[in-house]
CSV table of C-alpha atoms and ligand atoms in Angstrom, one decimal:
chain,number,residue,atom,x,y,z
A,1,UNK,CA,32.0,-22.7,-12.7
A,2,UNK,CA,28.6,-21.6,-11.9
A,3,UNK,CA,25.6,-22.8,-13.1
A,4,UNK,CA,23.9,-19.8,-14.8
A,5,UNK,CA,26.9,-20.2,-17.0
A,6,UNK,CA,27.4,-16.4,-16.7
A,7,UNK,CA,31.1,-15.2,-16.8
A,8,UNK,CA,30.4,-12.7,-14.7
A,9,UNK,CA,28.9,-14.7,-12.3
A,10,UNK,CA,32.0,-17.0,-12.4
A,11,UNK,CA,34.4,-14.0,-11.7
A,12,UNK,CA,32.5,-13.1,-8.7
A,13,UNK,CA,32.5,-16.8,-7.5
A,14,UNK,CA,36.2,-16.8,-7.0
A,15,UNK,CA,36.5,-13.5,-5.9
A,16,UNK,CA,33.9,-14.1,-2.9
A,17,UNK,CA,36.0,-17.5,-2.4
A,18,UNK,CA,39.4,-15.1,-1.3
A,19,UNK,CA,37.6,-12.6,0.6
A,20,UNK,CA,36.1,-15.1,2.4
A,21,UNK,CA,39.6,-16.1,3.3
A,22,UNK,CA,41.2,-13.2,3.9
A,23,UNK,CA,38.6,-12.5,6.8
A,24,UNK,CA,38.1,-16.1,8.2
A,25,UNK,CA,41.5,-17.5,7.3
A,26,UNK,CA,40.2,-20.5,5.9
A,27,UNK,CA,38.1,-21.3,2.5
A,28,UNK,CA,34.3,-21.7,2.7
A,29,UNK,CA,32.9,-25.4,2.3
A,30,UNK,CA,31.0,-23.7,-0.7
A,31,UNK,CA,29.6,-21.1,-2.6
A,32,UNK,CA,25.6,-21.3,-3.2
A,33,UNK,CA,23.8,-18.6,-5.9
A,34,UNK,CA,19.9,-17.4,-5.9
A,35,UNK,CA,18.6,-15.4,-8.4
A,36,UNK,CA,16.2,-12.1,-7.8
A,37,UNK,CA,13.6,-11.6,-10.3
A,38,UNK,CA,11.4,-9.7,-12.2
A,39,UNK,CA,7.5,-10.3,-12.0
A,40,UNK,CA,6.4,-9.9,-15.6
A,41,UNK,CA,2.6,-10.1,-14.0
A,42,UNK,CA,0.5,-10.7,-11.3
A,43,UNK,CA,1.2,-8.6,-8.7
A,44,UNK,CA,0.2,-8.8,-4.9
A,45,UNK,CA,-1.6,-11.9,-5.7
A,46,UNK,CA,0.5,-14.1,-4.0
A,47,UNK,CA,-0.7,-13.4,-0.5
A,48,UNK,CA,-4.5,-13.6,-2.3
A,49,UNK,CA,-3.7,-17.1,-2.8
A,50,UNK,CA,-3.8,-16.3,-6.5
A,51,UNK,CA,-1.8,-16.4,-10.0
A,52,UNK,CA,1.8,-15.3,-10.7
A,53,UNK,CA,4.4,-15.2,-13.2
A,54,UNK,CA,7.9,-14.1,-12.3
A,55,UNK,CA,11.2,-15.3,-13.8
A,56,UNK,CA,14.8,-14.9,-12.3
A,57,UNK,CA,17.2,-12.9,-13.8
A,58,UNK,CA,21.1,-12.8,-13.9
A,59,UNK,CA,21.5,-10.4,-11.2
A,60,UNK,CA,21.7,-12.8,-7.9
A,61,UNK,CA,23.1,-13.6,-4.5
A,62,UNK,CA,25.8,-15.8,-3.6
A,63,UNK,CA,26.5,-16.5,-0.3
A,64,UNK,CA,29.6,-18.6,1.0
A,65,UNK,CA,29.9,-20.4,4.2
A,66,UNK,CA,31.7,-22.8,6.4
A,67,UNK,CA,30.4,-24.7,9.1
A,68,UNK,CA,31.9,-24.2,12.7
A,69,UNK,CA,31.5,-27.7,13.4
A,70,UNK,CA,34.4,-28.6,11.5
A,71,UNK,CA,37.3,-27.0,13.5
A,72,UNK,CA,35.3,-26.0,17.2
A,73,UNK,CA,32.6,-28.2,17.6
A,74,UNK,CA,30.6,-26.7,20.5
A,75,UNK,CA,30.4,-23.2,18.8
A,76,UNK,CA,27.3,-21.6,18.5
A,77,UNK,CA,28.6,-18.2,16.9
A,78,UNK,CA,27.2,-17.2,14.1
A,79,UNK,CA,29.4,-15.0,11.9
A,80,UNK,CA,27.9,-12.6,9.0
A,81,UNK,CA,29.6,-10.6,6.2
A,82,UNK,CA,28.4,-8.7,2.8
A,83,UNK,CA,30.8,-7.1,0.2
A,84,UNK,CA,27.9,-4.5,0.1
A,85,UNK,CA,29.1,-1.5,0.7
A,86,UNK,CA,32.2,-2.3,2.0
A,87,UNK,CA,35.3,-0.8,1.2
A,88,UNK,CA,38.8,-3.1,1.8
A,89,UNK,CA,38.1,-4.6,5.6
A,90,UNK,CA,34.7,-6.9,5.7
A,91,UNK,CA,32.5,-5.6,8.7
A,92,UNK,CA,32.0,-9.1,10.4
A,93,UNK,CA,28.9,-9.5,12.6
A,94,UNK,CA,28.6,-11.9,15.5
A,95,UNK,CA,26.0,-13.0,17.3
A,96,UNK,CA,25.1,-16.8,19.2
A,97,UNK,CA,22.2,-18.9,18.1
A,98,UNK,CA,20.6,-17.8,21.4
A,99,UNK,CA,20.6,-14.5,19.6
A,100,UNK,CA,18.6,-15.8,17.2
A,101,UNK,CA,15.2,-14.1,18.3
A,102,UNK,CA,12.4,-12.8,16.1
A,103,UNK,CA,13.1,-8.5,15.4
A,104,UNK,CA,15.9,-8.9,17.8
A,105,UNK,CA,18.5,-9.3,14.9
A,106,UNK,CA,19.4,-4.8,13.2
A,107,UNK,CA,21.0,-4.7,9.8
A,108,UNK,CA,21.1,-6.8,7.2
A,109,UNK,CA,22.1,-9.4,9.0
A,110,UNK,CA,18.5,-9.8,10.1
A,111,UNK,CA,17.8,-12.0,6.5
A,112,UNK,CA,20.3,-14.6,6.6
A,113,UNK,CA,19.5,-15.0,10.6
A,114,UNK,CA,16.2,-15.2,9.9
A,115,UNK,CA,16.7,-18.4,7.7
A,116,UNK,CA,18.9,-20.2,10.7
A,117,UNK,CA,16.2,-19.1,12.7
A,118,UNK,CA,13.2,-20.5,10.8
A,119,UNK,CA,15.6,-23.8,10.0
A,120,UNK,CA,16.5,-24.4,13.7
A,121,UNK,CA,12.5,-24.2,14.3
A,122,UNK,CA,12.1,-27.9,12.6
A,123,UNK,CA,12.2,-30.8,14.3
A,124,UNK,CA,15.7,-32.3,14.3
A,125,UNK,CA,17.1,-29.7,12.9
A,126,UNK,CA,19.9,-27.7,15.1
A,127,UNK,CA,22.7,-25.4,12.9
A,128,UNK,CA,25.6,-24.3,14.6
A,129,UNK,CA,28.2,-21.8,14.7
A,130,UNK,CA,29.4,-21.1,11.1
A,131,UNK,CA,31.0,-18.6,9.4
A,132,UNK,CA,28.5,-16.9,6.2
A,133,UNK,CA,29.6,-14.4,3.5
A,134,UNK,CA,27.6,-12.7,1.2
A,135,UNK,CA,28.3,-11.2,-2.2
A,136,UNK,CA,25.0,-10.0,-4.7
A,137,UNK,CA,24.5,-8.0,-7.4
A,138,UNK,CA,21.3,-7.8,-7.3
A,139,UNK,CA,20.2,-4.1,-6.3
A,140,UNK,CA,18.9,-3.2,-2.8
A,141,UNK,CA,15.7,-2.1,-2.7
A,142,UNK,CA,15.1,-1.7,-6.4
A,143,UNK,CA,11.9,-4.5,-6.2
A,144,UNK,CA,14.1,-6.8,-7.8
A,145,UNK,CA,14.0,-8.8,-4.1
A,146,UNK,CA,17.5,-8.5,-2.6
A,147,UNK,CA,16.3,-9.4,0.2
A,148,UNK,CA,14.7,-13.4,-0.8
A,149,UNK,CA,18.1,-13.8,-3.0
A,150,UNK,CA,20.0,-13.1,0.4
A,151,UNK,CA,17.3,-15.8,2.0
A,152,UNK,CA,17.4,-18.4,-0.7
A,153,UNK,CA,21.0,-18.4,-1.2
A,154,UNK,CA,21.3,-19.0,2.8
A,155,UNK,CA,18.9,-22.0,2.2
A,156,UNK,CA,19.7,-23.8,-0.6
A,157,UNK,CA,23.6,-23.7,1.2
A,158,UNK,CA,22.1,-24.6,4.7
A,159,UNK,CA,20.1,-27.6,2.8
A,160,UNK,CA,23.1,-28.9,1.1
A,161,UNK,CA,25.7,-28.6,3.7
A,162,UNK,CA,23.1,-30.0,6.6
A,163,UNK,CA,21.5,-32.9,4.2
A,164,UNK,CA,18.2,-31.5,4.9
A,165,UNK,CA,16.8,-32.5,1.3
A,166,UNK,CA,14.0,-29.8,1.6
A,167,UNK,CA,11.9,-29.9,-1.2
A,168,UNK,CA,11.5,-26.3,-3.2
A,169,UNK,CA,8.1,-25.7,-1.6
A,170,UNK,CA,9.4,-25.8,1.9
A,171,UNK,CA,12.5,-24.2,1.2
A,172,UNK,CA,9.7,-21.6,0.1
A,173,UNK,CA,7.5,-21.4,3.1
A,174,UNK,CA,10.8,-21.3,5.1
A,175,UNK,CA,11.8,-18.6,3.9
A,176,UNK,CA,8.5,-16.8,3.8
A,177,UNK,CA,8.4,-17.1,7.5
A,178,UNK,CA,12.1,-16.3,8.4
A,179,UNK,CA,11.0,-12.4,6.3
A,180,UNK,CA,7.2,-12.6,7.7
A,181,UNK,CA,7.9,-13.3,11.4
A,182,UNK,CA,12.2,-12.7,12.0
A,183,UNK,CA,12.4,-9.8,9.7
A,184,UNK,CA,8.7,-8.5,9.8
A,185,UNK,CA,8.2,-7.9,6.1
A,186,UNK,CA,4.6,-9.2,5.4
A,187,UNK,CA,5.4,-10.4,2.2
A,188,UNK,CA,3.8,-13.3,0.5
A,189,UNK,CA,5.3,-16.7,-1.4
A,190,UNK,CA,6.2,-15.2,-4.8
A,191,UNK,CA,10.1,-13.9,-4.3
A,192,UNK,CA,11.3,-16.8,-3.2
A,193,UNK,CA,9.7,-19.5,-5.1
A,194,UNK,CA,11.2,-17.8,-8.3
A,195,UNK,CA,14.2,-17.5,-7.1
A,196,UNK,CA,14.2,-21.0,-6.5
A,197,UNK,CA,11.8,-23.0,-8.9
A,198,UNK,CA,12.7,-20.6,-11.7
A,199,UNK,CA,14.0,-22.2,-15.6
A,200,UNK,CA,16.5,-20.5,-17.7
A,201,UNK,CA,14.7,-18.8,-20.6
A,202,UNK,CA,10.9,-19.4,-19.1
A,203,UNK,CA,8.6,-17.7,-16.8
A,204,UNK,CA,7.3,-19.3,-13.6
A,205,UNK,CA,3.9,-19.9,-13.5
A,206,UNK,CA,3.0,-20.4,-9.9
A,207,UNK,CA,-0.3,-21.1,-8.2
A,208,UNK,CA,-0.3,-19.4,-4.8
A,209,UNK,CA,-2.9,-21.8,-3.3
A,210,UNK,CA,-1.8,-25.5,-4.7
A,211,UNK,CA,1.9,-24.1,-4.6
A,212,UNK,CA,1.7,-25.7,-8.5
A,213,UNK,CA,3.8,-24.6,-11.5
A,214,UNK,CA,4.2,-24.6,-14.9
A,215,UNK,CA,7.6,-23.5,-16.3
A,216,UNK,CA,5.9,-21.3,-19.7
A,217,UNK,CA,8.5,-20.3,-22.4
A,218,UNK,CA,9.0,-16.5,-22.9
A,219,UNK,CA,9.6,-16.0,-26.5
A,220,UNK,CA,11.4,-13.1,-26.7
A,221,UNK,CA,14.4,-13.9,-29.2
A,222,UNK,CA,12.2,-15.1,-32.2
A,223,UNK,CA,10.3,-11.7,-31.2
A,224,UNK,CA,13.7,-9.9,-31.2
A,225,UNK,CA,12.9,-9.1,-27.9
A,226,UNK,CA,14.3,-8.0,-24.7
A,227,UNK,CA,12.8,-6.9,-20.7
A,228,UNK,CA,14.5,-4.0,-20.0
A,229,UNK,CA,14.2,-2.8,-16.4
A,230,UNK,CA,14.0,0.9,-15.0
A,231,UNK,CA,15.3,1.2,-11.5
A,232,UNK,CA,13.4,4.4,-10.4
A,233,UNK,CA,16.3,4.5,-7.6
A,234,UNK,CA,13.3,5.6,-5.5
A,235,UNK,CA,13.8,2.4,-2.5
A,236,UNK,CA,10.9,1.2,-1.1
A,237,UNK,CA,10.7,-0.4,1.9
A,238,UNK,CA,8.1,-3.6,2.9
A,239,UNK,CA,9.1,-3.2,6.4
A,240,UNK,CA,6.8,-0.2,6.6
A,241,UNK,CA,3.2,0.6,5.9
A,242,UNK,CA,1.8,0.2,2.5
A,243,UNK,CA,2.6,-3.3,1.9
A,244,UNK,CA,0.8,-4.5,5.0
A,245,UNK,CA,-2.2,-1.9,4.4
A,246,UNK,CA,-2.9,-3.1,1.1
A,247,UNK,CA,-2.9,-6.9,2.6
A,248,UNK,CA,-5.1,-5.8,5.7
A,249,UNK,CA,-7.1,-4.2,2.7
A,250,UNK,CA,-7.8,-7.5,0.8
A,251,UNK,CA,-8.5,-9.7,4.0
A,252,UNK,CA,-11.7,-6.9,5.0
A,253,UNK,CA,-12.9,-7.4,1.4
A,254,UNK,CA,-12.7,-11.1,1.5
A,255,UNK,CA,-14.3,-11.0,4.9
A,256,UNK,CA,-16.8,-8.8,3.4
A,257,UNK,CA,-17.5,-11.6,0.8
A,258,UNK,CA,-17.3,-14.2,3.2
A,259,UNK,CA,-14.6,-16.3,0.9
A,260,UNK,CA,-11.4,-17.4,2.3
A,261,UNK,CA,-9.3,-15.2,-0.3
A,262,UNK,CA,-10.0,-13.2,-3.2
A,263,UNK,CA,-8.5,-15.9,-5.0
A,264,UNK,CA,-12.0,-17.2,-5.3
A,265,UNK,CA,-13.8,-13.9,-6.6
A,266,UNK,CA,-14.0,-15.0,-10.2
A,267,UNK,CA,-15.9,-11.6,-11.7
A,268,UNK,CA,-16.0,-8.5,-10.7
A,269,UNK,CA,-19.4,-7.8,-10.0
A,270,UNK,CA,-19.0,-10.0,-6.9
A,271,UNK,CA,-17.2,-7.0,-5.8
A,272,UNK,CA,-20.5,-5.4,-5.5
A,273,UNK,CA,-21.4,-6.4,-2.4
A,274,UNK,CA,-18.2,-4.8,-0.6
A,275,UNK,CA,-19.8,-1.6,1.0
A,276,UNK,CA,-16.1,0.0,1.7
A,277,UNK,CA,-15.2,1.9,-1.2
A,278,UNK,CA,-11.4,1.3,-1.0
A,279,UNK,CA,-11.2,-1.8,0.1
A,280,UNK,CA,-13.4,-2.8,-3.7
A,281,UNK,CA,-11.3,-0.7,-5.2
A,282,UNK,CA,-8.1,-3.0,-4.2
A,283,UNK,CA,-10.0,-6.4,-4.5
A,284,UNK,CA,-11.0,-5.3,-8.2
A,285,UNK,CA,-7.3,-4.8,-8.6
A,286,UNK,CA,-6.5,-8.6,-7.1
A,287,UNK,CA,-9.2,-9.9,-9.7
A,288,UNK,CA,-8.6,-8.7,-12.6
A,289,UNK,CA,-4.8,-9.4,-11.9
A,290,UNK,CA,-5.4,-12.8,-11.8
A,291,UNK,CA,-7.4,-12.8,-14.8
A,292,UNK,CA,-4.4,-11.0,-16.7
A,293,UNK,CA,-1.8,-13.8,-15.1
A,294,UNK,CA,-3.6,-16.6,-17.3
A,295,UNK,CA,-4.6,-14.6,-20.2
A,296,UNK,CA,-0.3,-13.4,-19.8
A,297,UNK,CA,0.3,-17.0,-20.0
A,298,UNK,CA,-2.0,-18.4,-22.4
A,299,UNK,CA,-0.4,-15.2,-25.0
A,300,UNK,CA,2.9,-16.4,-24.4
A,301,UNK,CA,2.3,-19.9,-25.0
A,302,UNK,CA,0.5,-18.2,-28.6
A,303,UNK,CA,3.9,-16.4,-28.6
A,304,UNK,CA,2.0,-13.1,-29.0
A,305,UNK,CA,4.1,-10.9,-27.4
A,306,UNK,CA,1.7,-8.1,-28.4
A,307,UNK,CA,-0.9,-9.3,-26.3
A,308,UNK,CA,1.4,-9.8,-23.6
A,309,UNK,CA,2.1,-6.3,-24.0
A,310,UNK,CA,-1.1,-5.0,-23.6
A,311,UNK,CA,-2.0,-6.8,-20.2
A,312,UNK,CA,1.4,-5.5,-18.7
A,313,UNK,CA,0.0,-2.2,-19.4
A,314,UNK,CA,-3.7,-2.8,-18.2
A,315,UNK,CA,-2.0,-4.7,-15.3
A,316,UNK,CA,0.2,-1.3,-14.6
A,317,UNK,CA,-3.3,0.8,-15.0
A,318,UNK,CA,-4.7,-1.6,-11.8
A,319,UNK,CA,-1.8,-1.0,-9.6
A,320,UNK,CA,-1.6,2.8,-10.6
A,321,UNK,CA,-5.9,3.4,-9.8
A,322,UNK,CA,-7.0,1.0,-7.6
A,323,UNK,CA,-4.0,-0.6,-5.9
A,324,UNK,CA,-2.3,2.5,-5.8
A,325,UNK,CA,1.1,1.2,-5.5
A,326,UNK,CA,2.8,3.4,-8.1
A,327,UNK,CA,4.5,6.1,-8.0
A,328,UNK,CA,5.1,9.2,-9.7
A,329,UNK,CA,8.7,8.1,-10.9
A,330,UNK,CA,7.2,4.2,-11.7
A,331,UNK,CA,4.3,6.2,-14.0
A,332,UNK,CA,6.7,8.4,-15.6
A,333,UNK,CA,9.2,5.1,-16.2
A,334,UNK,CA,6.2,3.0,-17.7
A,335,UNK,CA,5.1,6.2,-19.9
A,336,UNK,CA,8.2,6.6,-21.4
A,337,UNK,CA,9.1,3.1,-22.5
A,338,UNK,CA,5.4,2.1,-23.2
A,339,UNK,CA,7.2,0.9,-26.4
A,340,UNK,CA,6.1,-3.1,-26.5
A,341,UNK,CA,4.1,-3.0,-23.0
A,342,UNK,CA,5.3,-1.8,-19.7
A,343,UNK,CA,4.3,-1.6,-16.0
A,344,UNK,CA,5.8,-1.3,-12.5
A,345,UNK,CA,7.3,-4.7,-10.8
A,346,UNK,CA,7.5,-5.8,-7.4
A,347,UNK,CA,5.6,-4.7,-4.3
A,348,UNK,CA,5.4,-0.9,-5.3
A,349,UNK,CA,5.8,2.5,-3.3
A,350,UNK,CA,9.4,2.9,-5.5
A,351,UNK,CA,11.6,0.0,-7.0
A,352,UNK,CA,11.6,-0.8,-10.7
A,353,UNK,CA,9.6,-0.8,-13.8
A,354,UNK,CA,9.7,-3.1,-16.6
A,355,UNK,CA,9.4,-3.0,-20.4
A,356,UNK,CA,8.8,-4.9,-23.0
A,357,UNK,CA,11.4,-3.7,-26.2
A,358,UNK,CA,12.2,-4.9,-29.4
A,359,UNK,CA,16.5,-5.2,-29.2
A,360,UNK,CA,17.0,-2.4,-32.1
A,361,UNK,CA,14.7,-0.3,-29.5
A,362,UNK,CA,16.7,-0.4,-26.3
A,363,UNK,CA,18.8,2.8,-26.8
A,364,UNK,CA,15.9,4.8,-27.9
A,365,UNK,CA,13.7,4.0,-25.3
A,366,UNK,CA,16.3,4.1,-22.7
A,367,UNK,CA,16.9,7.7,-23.6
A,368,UNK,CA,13.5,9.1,-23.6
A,369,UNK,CA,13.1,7.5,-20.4
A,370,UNK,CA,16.1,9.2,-19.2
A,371,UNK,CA,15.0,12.1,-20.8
A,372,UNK,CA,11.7,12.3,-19.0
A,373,UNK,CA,13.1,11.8,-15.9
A,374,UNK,CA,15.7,14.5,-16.0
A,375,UNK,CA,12.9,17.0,-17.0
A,376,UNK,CA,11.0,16.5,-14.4
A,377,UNK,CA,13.9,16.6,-11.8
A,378,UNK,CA,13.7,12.9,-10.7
A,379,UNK,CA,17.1,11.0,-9.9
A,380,UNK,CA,18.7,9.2,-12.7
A,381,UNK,CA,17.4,5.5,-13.4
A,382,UNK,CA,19.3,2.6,-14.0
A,383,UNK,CA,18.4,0.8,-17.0
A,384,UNK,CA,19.4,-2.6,-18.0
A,385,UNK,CA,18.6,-5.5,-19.8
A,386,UNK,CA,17.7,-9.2,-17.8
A,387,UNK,CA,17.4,-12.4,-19.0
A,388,UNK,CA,15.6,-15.2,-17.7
A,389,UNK,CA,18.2,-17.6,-15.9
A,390,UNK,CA,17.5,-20.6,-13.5
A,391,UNK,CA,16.6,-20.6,-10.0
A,392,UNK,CA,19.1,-21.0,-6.8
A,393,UNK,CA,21.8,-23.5,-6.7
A,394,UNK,CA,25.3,-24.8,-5.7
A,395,UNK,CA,27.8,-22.2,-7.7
B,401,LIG,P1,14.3,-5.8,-2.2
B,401,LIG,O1,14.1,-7.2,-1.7
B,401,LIG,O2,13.2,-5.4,-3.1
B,401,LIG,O3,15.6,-5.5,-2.8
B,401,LIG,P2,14.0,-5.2,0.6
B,401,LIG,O4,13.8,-4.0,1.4
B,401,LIG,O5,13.0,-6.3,0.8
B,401,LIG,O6,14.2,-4.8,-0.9
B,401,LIG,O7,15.4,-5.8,1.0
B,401,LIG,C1,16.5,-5.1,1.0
B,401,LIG,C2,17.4,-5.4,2.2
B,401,LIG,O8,18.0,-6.7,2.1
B,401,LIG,C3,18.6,-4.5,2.4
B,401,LIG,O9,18.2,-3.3,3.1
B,401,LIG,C4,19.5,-5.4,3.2
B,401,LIG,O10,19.2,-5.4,4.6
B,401,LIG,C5,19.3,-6.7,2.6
B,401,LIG,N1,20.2,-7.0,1.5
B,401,LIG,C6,20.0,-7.2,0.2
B,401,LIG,N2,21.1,-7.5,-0.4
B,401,LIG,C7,22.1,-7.4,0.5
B,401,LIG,C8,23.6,-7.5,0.4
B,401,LIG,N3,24.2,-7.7,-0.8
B,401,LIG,N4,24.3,-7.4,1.5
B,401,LIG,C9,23.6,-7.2,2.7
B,401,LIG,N5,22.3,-7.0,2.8
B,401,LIG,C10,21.6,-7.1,1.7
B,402,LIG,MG1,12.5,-7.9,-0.5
C-alpha cells in the first residue's frame, strides 16, 4: 500500500513490481515514491539563499530496485529502466560504476546515475551493481520537476536499502549536486527538498540559507478551494541557457552590492547602487520575491486566500518584467485563469502555470483557458487539479 494513500498510486506500485520482473527475472527488494511539486511562491530564490514555499503533489516517481550484491557479489553493473515512453519491451541501460563520470552519462539515465555518483563520493560509502526501474507520472519537462522526483526517489531507496540514515538536508544537497555537477542543470535546493521534506495538506516553507522549515497549512477546503495547474506543453529545458543566465545575473548584482547573496538586500532602494540595468532589474525581482514568500505565508496562516491571491499574481508580474522568465503561452495561461490568483511555476522559459480556483470554478476557467489558447494557435494545455501530499518515501 503506499503511503500517499492514493489508489492510483497503489495500482502503479504493483504494476511497476511485474515489470520489473518480467525484465530482470526476479522482484525488486522495494519500491520507493518522491513526489514533484508545485511552487505556490518564491521563485528562483533558492539559489539567492532566500525564501520558498512549494508543496508536493500526487503526481510522483517511484523507482524499484534490487541490489546486485545479493545474487553476484563483485558486480559493478549498473542497470536502468523507465516505463516512459516505452511500449511492451523495457529499453534496459547498462553501464559500470567506472562509468559513473560527471556529463559522461546521455539520456535519462544521467539522473538516477548522477545520485550513485554523488552517493559513492562519501566517505564509506561504495554502491554496487544493482538493478533500478523507474515508473512516474509526473510530467517531463512541465516545471513540475521530473527530473528531482527521478533523483529523490533513487535516494530515499539507496538510503534505505544501504543504511545510510541521511538526514533530509543531505539527502538534499545530494541531490543538488548529482543535477548541478553529473547532469549540469544549475538548479538550486528547492525541488528536492519538497519533494522530500514536504506534509500532506501544507506548504513547505523552506529557508534557503539555514536549510530551516516550517510545514504552513494551505487552507483550501474551508475556502472551497483547489490549485489547478496549466501545462503550457511548451518544455523547457535547465540544461540550457536562461536558467544559468539569470543565476550569473544575480551573483554580478550581489557582487555589485558587495553582500554574499541577495538574500540580504532587504529594500529595494539598495538596488540603487547596481549600475547594470538588467542585472537590477532581476535582483529587484529576487527581493521583492522574498518579500511575497513571507507575506504568502503569513496570509495563509490568516487563511486569507485572497491575499494569497494577489501576491501569486504580483509574484507572476516580477517574473514576467524583470525576471523575464515567462512566456507568451505562461502569460496567456495566467490571464485566463486569473480567477482567485495565478502565476507561472517552476524555473520558467515553458512548463506550467498555476491557479488559484474556487471548486465550482474549475470547468469554467479551464475552458476559457483552453479557449484562449486555441485562438491564439498555441498547443493544447493540460489542466488538472493537485493536492498537497507528503514528501518521498518507502511505497
Ligand atoms: P522537469 O524536472 O521540470 O520535469 P527537467 O528538464 O529538469 O524537467 O527534467 C526532465 C528530464 O528528467 C527528462 O528529460 C528525463 O531525462 C528525466 N525524466 C523525468 N521523468 C522521467 C521518467 N519517468 N523516465 C525517464 N526519465 C525521466
Ligand atoms: Mg527538473
Amino acid at each position: 500500500m503506499s503511503r500517499s494513500g492514493s489508489g492510483e498510486t497503489a495500482a502503479r506500485v504493483n504494476a511497476l513490481r511485474e515489470k520489473f520482473a518480467k525484465a530482470y527475472g526476479h522482484r525488486p527488494e522495494g519500491i520507493w515514491r518522491a513526489p514533484g511539486r508545485v511552487n505556490l511562491i518564491g521563485e528562483h530564490t533558492d539559489y539567492n539563499l532566500g525564501y520558498v514555499l512549494p508543496f508536493a503533489i500526487d503526481k510522483n516517481a517511484l523507482v524499484a530496485v534490487r541490489r546486485k550484491s545479493q545474487l553476484d557479489p563483485g558486480s559493478q553493473v549498473l542497470d536502468f529502466a523507465s516505463t516512459y515512453g516505452a511500449g511492451g519491451e523495457l529499453p534496459i541501460t547498462s553501464i559500470t560504476v567506472d562509468e559513473l563520470v560527471p556529463r559522461a552519462v546521455p539520456g535519462w539515465a544521467a539522473y538516477p546515475a548522477a545520485v550513485l555518483w554523488a552517493l559513492n563520493q562519501l566517505d564509506g560509502v561504495r554502491i554496487g551493481g544493482l538493478e533500478l526501474m523507474v515508473d512516474s507520472d509526473v510530467p517531463v519537462g512541465s516545471g513540475l520537476s521530473s527530473s528531482h522526483a527521478l533523483e529523490v526517489a533513487t535516494i530515499v531507496a539507496l538510503d534505505d536499502l544501504y543504511g545510510l540514515q541521511l538526514t533530509k538536508v543531505q539527502m538534499a544537497q545530494l541531490t543538488q549536486r548529482a543535477e548541478n555537477e553529473f547532469v549540469g542543470a544549475p538548479t538550486g535546493i528547492m525541488d528536492q527538498s519538497a519533494s522530500l521534506m514536504s506534509q500532506a495538506q501544507h506548504a513547505l516553507f523552506l529557508d534557503c540559507r539555514s536549510m530551516e522549515t516550517q510545514a504552513v497549512p494551505l487552507p483550501l477546503a474551508q475556502h472551497n478551494a483547489v490549485v489547478l495547474v496549466i501545462d503550457t506543453r511548451v518544455e523547457h529545458s535547465h540544461v540550457d541557457g536562461g536558467y544559468a543566465a539569470r543565476r550569473a545575473n544575480c551573483e554580478q548584482a550581489a557582487a555589485a552590492l558587495g553582500v554574499e547573496s541577495l538574500r540580504e538586500v532587504h529594500s529595494i532602494a539598495e538596488l540603487e547602487a547596481i549600475a547594470d540595468p538588467v542585472a537590477r532589474r532581476r535582483a529587484k525581482h529576487i527581493v521583492t520575491e522574498n518579500r511575497r514568500v513571507l507575506d504568502a505565508v503569513a496570509a495563509l496562516r490568516a487563511s486569507d486566500l485572497g491575499a494569497v491571491g494577489k501576491l501569486l499574481c504580483q509574484s507572476h508580474e516580477s517574473m514576467r518584467d524583470d525576471y523575464e522568465i515567462s512566456s507568451e503561452e505562461l502569460d496567456a495561461a495566467v490571464e485566463a485563469a486569473m480567477a482567485g490568483g495565478a502565476r507561472m511555476t517552476g524555473g520558467g522559459f515553458g512548463g506550467s502555470a498555476i491557479a488559484l480556483v474556487k471548486r465550482e470554478r474549475i470547468e469554467p476557467v479551464s475552458q476559457a483557458v483552453r479557449e484562449a489558447f486555441d485562438h491564439a494557435g498555441y498547443v493544447e494545455p493540460a489542466i488538472f487539479t493537485v493536492i498537497a501530499d507528503e514528501g518521498a518515501g518507502r511505497a
